[in-house]
Coordinates of C-alpha atoms and ligand atoms in Angstrom, one line a residue:
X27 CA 0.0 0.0 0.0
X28 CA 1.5 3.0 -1.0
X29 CA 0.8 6.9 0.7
X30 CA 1.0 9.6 -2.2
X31 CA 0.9 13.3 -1.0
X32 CA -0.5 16.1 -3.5
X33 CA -2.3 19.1 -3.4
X34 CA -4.9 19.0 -5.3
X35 CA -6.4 15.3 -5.8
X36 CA -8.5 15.1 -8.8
X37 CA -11.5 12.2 -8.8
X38 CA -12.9 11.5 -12.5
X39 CA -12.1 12.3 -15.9
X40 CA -14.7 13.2 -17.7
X41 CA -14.2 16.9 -19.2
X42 CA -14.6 18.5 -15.8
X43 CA -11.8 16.5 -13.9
X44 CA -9.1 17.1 -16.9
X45 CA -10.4 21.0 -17.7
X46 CA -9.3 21.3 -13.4
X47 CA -6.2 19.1 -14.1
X48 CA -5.3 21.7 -17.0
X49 CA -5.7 24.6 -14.9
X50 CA -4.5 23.0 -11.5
X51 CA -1.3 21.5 -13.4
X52 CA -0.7 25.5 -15.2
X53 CA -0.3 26.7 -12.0
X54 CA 2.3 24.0 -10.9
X55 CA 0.0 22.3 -8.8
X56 CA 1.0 19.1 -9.7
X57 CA -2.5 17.9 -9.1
X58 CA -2.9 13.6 -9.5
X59 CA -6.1 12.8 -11.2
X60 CA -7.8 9.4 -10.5
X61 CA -9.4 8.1 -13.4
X62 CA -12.3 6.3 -12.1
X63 CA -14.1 2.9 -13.9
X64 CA -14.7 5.2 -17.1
X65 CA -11.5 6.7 -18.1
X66 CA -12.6 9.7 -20.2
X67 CA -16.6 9.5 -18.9
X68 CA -19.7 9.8 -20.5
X69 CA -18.6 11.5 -23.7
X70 CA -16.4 7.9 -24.4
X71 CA -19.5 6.4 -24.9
X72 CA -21.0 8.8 -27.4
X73 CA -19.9 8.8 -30.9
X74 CA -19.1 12.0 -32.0
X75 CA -19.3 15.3 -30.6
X76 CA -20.2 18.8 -33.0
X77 CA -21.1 21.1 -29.7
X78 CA -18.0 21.5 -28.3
X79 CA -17.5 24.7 -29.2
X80 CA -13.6 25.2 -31.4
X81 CA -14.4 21.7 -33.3
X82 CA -15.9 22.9 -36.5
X83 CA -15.9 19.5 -37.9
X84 CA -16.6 17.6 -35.2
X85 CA -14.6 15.2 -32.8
X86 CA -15.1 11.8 -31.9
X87 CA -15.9 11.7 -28.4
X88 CA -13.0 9.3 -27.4
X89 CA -10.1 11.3 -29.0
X90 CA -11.9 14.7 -27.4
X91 CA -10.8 12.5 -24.5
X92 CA -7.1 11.4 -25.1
X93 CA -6.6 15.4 -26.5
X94 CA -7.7 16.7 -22.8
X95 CA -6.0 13.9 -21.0
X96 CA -2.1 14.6 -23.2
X97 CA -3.0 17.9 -22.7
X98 CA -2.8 17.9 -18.6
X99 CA -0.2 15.3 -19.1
X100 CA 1.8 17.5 -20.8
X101 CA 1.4 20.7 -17.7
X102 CA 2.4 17.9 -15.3
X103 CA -0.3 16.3 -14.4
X104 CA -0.4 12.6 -13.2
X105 CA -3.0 10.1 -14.4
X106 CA -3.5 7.0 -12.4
X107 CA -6.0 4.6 -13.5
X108 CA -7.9 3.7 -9.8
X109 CA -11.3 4.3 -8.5
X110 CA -11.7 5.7 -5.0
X111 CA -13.6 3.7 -2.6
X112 CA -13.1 5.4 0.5
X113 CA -13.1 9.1 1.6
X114 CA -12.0 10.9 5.0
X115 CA -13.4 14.6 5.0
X116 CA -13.1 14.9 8.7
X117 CA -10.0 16.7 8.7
X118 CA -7.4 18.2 6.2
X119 CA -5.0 17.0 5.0
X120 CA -8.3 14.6 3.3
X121 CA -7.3 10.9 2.7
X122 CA -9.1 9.4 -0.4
X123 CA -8.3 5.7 -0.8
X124 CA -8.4 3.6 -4.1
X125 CA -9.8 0.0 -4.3
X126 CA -6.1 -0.8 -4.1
X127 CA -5.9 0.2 -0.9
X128 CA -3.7 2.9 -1.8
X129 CA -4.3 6.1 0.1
X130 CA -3.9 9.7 -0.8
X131 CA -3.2 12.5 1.2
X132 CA -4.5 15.7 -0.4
X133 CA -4.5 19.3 0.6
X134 CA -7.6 19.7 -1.5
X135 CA -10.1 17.6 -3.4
X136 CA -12.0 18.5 -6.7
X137 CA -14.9 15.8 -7.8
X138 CA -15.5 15.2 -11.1
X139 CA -17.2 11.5 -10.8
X140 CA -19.8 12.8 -13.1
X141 CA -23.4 11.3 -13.7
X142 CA -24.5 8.0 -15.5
X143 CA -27.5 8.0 -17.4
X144 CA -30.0 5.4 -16.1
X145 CA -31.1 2.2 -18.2
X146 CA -34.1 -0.1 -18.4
X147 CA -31.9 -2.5 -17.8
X148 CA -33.1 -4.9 -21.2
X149 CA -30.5 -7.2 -22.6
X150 CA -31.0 -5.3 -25.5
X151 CA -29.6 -2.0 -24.6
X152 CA -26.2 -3.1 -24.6
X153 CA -26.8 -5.1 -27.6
X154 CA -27.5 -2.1 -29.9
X155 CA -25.9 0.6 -27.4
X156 CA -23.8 2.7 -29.7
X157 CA -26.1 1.3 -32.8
X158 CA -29.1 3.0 -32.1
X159 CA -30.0 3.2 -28.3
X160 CA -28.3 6.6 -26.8
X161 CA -29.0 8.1 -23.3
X162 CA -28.4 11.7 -24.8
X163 CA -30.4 13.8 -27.5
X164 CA -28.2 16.6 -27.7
X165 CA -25.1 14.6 -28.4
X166 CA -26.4 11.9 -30.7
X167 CA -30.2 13.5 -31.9
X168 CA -28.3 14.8 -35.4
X169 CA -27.4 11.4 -36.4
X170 CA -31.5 10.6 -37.1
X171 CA -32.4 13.7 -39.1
X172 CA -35.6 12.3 -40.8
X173 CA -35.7 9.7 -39.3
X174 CA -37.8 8.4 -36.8
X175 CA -37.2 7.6 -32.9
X176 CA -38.3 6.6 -29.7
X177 CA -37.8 8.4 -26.1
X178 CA -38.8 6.8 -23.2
X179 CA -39.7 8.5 -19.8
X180 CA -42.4 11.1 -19.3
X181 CA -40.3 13.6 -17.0
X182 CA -39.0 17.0 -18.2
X183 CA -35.9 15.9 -19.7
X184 CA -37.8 13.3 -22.1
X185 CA -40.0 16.2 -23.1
X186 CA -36.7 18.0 -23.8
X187 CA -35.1 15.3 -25.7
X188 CA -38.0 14.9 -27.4
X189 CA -39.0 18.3 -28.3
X190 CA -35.5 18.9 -29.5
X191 CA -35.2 15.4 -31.5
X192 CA -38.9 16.9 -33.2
X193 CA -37.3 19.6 -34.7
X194 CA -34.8 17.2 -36.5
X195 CA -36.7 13.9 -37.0
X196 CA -39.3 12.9 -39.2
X197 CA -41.0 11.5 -36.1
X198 CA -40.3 11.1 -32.2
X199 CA -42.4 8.2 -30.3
X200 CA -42.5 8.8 -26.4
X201 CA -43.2 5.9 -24.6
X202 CA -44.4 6.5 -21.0
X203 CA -45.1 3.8 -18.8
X204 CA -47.9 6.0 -16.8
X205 CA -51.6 7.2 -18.3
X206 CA -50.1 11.2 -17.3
X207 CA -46.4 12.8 -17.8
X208 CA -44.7 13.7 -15.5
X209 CA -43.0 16.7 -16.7
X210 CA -43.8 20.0 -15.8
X211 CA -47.4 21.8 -17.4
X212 CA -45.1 23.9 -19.8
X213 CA -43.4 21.3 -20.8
X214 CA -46.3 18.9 -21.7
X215 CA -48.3 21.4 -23.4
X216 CA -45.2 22.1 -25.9
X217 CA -45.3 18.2 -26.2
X218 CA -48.7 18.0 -26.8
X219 CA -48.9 20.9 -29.5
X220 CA -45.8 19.1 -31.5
X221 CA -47.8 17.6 -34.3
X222 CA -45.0 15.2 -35.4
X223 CA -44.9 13.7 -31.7
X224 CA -46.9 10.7 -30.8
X225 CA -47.1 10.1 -26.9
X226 CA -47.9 6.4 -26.4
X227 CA -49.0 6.3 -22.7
X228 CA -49.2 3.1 -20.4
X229 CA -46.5 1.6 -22.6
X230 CA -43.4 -0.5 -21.6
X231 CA -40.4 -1.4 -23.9
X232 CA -39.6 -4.9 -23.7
X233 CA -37.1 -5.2 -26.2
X234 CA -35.8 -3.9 -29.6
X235 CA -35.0 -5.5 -32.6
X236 CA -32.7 -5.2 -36.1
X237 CA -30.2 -6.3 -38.2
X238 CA -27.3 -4.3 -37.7
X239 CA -28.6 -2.0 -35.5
X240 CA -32.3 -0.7 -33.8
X241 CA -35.3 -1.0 -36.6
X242 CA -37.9 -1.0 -34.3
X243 CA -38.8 -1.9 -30.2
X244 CA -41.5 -4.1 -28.7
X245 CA -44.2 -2.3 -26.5
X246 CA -46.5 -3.7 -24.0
X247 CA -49.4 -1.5 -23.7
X248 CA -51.6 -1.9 -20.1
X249 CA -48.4 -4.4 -18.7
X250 CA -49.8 -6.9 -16.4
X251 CA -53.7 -6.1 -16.4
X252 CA -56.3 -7.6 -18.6
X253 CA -56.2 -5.4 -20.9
X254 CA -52.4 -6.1 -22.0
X255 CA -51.6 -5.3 -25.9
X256 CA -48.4 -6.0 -27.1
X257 CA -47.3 -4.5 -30.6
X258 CA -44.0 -3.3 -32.3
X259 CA -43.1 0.4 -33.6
X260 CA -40.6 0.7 -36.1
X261 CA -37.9 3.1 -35.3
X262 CA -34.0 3.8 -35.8
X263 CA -33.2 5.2 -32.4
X264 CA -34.3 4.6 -29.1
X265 CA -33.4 7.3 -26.3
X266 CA -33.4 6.8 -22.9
X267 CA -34.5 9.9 -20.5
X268 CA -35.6 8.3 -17.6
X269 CA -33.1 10.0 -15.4
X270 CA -29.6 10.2 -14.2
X271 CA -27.5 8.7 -11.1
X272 CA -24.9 11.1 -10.2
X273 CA -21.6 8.9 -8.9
X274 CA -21.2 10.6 -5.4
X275 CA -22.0 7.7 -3.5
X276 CA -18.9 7.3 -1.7
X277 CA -19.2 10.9 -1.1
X278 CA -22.5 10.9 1.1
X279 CA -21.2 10.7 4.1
X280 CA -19.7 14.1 4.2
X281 CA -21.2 16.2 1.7
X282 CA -24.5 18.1 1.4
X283 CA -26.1 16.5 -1.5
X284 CA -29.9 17.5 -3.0
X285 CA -32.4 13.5 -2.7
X286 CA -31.0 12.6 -6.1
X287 CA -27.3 12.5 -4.8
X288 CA -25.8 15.8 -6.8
X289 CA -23.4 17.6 -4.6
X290 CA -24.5 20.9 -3.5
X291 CA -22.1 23.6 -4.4
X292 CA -22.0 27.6 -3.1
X293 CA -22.8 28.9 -6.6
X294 CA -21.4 30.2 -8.8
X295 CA -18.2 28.5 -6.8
X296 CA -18.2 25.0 -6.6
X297 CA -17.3 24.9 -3.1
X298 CA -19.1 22.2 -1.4
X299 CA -19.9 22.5 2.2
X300 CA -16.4 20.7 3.3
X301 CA -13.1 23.5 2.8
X302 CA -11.2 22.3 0.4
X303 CA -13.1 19.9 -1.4
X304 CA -14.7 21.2 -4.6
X305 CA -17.5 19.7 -6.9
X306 CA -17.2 20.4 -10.6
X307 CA -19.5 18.6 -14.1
X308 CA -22.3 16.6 -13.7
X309 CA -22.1 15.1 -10.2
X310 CA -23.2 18.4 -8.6
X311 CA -25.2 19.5 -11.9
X312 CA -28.8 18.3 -12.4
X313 CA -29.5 20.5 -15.7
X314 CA -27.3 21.5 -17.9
X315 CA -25.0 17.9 -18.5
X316 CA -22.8 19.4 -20.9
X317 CA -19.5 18.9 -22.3
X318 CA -18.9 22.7 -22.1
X319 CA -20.5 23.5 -19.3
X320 CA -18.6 21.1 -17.0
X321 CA -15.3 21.8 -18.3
X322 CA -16.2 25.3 -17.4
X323 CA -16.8 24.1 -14.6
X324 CA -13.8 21.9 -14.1
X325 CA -11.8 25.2 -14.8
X326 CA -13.9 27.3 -11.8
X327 CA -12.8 24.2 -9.2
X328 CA -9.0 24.5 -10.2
X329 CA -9.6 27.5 -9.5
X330 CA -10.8 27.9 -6.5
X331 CA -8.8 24.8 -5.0
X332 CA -5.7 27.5 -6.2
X333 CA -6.9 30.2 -4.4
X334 CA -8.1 28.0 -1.1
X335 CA -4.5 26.9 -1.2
X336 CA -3.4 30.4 -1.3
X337 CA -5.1 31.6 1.5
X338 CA -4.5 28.7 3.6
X339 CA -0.6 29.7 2.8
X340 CA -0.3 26.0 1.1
X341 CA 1.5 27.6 -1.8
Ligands
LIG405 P1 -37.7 12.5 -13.6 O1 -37.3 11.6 -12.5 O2 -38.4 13.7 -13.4 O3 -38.5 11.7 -14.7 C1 -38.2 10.4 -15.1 C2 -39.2 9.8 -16.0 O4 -38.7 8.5 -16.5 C3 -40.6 9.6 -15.4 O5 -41.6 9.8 -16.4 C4 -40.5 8.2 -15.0 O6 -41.8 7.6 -14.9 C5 -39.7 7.6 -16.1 N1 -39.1 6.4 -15.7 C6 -38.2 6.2 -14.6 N2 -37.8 4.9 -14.6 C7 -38.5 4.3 -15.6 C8 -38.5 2.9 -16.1 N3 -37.7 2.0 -15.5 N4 -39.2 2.6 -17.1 C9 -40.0 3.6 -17.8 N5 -40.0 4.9 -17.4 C10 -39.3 5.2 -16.3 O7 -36.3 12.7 -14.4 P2 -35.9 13.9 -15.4 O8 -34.5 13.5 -15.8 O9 -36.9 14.1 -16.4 O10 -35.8 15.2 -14.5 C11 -35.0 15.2 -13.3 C12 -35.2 16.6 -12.6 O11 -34.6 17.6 -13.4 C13 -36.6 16.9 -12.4 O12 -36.8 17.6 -11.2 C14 -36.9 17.8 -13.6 O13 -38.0 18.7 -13.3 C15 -35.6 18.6 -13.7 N6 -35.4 19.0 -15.1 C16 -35.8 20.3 -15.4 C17 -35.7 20.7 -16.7 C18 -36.2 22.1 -16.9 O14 -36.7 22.7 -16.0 N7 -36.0 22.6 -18.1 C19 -35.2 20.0 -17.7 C20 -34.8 18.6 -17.3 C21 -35.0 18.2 -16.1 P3 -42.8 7.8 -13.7 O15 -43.4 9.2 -13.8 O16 -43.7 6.7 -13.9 O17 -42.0 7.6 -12.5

């Protein structure tokens, strides 16, 4: 078991955790950033990215990735591939240990452990994940202009998705397992006036099918009653919205987090309520979910973890 010393400990690596690893390692901080089970995040899993602003031809999502990781290699910051398992917040210096058991002794913490898009949890997600089923509208919606697609959930981020895939496809299916969405009144009534939206209420997916990737998914209408109707819909992309988990977990203990887990932060910093330990991307953002917007973030907690340092006469 080995005891590494830093100033600024770094947890994820999604676009939040290397933006503060860019900043933090610019202003010789020498910060160590801890990879997590997803090296790179969310956006590793996408396909290609054409909103990150400075790519006018677009980037594929995993070199976006390798690009910001050489970069904060290349200031001095050090990559190790571990996931934290443990956290002590009761007193600085905070020790973070890895599922190694290796422990790290950091004047300061930023977390980055971002969000993870919630699943049905069909076999056939995985199957066809990357080939037609996508957790995100914004990132992969342009890939189905014209065609038609399916988004399941019935909160206010399915009628986002949804909404925002109308004004690109042909059609958009929701499929909404209550008679009622949840979503709020504006939100629904935009749904409702979208002619080229179809809500199909009381409907389950139980699977999808297609040769080479999603041609359509099979619904179960009234699951479990009398009335139970099963049919197909033919579609070429099937979006989940039915939430996201933020990865704070290991976190709960010591910070103030809103029911759904994200950290809370002291905007517009991203102190949390611990000194010291920041919060930057998705895990303490419930709206936005960005590529941008949490490396903007990302930069605000090196940032402030700089200037913490500074006036705790740690640099
Ligand atoms: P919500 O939890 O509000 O909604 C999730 C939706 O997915 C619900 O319709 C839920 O159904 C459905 N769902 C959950 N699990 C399953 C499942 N296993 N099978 C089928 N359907 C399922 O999540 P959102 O991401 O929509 O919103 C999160 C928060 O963020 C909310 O507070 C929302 O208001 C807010 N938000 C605000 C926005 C804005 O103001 N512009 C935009 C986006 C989000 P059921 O209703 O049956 O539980």
């Amino acid at each position: 078991m080995e005891e590494i010393k830093t100033r600024v400990l770094i947890i994820g690596s999604g676009p939040a955790g290397y933006t503060a690893a860019i900043y933090a390692s610019r202003g010789n901080l020498k910060p160590i950033v801890l990879e997590g089970p997803q090296p790179g995040g969310q956006l590793t899993q996408t396909t290609e990215i054409e909103n990150f602003p400075g790519y006018p031809a677009g980037v594929q999502g995993i070199q976006m990735m390798k690009d910001l990781r050489s970069q904060a290699e290349r200031f001095g910051a050090r990559v190790i591939s571990r996931l934290i398992t443990e956290v002590d917040f009761s007193k600085r210096p905070y020790v973070c240990t890895d599922d190694r058991g290796d422990r790290y002794v950091a004047e300061s913490v930023i977390i980055a452990t971002g969000a993870s898009a919630k699943y049905l949890g069909l076999d056939d997600e995985v199957k066809y994940n990357g080939l037609g089923v996508s957790a995100c509208a914004t990132c992969d919606g342009f890939f189905y202009r014209n065609r038609t697609v399916a988004v399941v959930g019935g909160g206010d981020t399915a009628c986002e998705e949804a909404l925002y895939l109308s004004t690109i496809c042909k059609k958009v299916y929701m499929i909404v397992r209550k008679d009622y969405l949840r979503a709020s009144t504006v939100m629904q009534n935009r749904v409702r006036e979208r002619e080229n939206i179809e809500i199909l209420f009381l409907c389950n997916t139980i699977g999808l099918f297609g040769e080479d990737g999603v041609e359509g998914a099979h619904i179960v209408r009234n699951m479990g009653t009398d009335k139970e109707e099963k049919f197909d819909i033919a579609i070429d992309g099937f979006f989940l919205a039915i939430g996201h988990k933020p990865n704070t977990d290991v976190f709960k203990k010591y910070l103030k987090m809103n029911e759904e887990g994200y950290i809370w932060t002291d905007a517009p910093t991203t102190a949390t309520n611990i000194a010291g330990v920041f919060a930057a991307g998705d895990c303490a953002d419930p709206i936005y979910r960005q590529a941008v917007t949490s490396a903007g973030t990302g930069c605000r907690a090196a940032m402030d973890a700089e200037r913490f340092l500074m006036d705790n006469d740690e640099l």
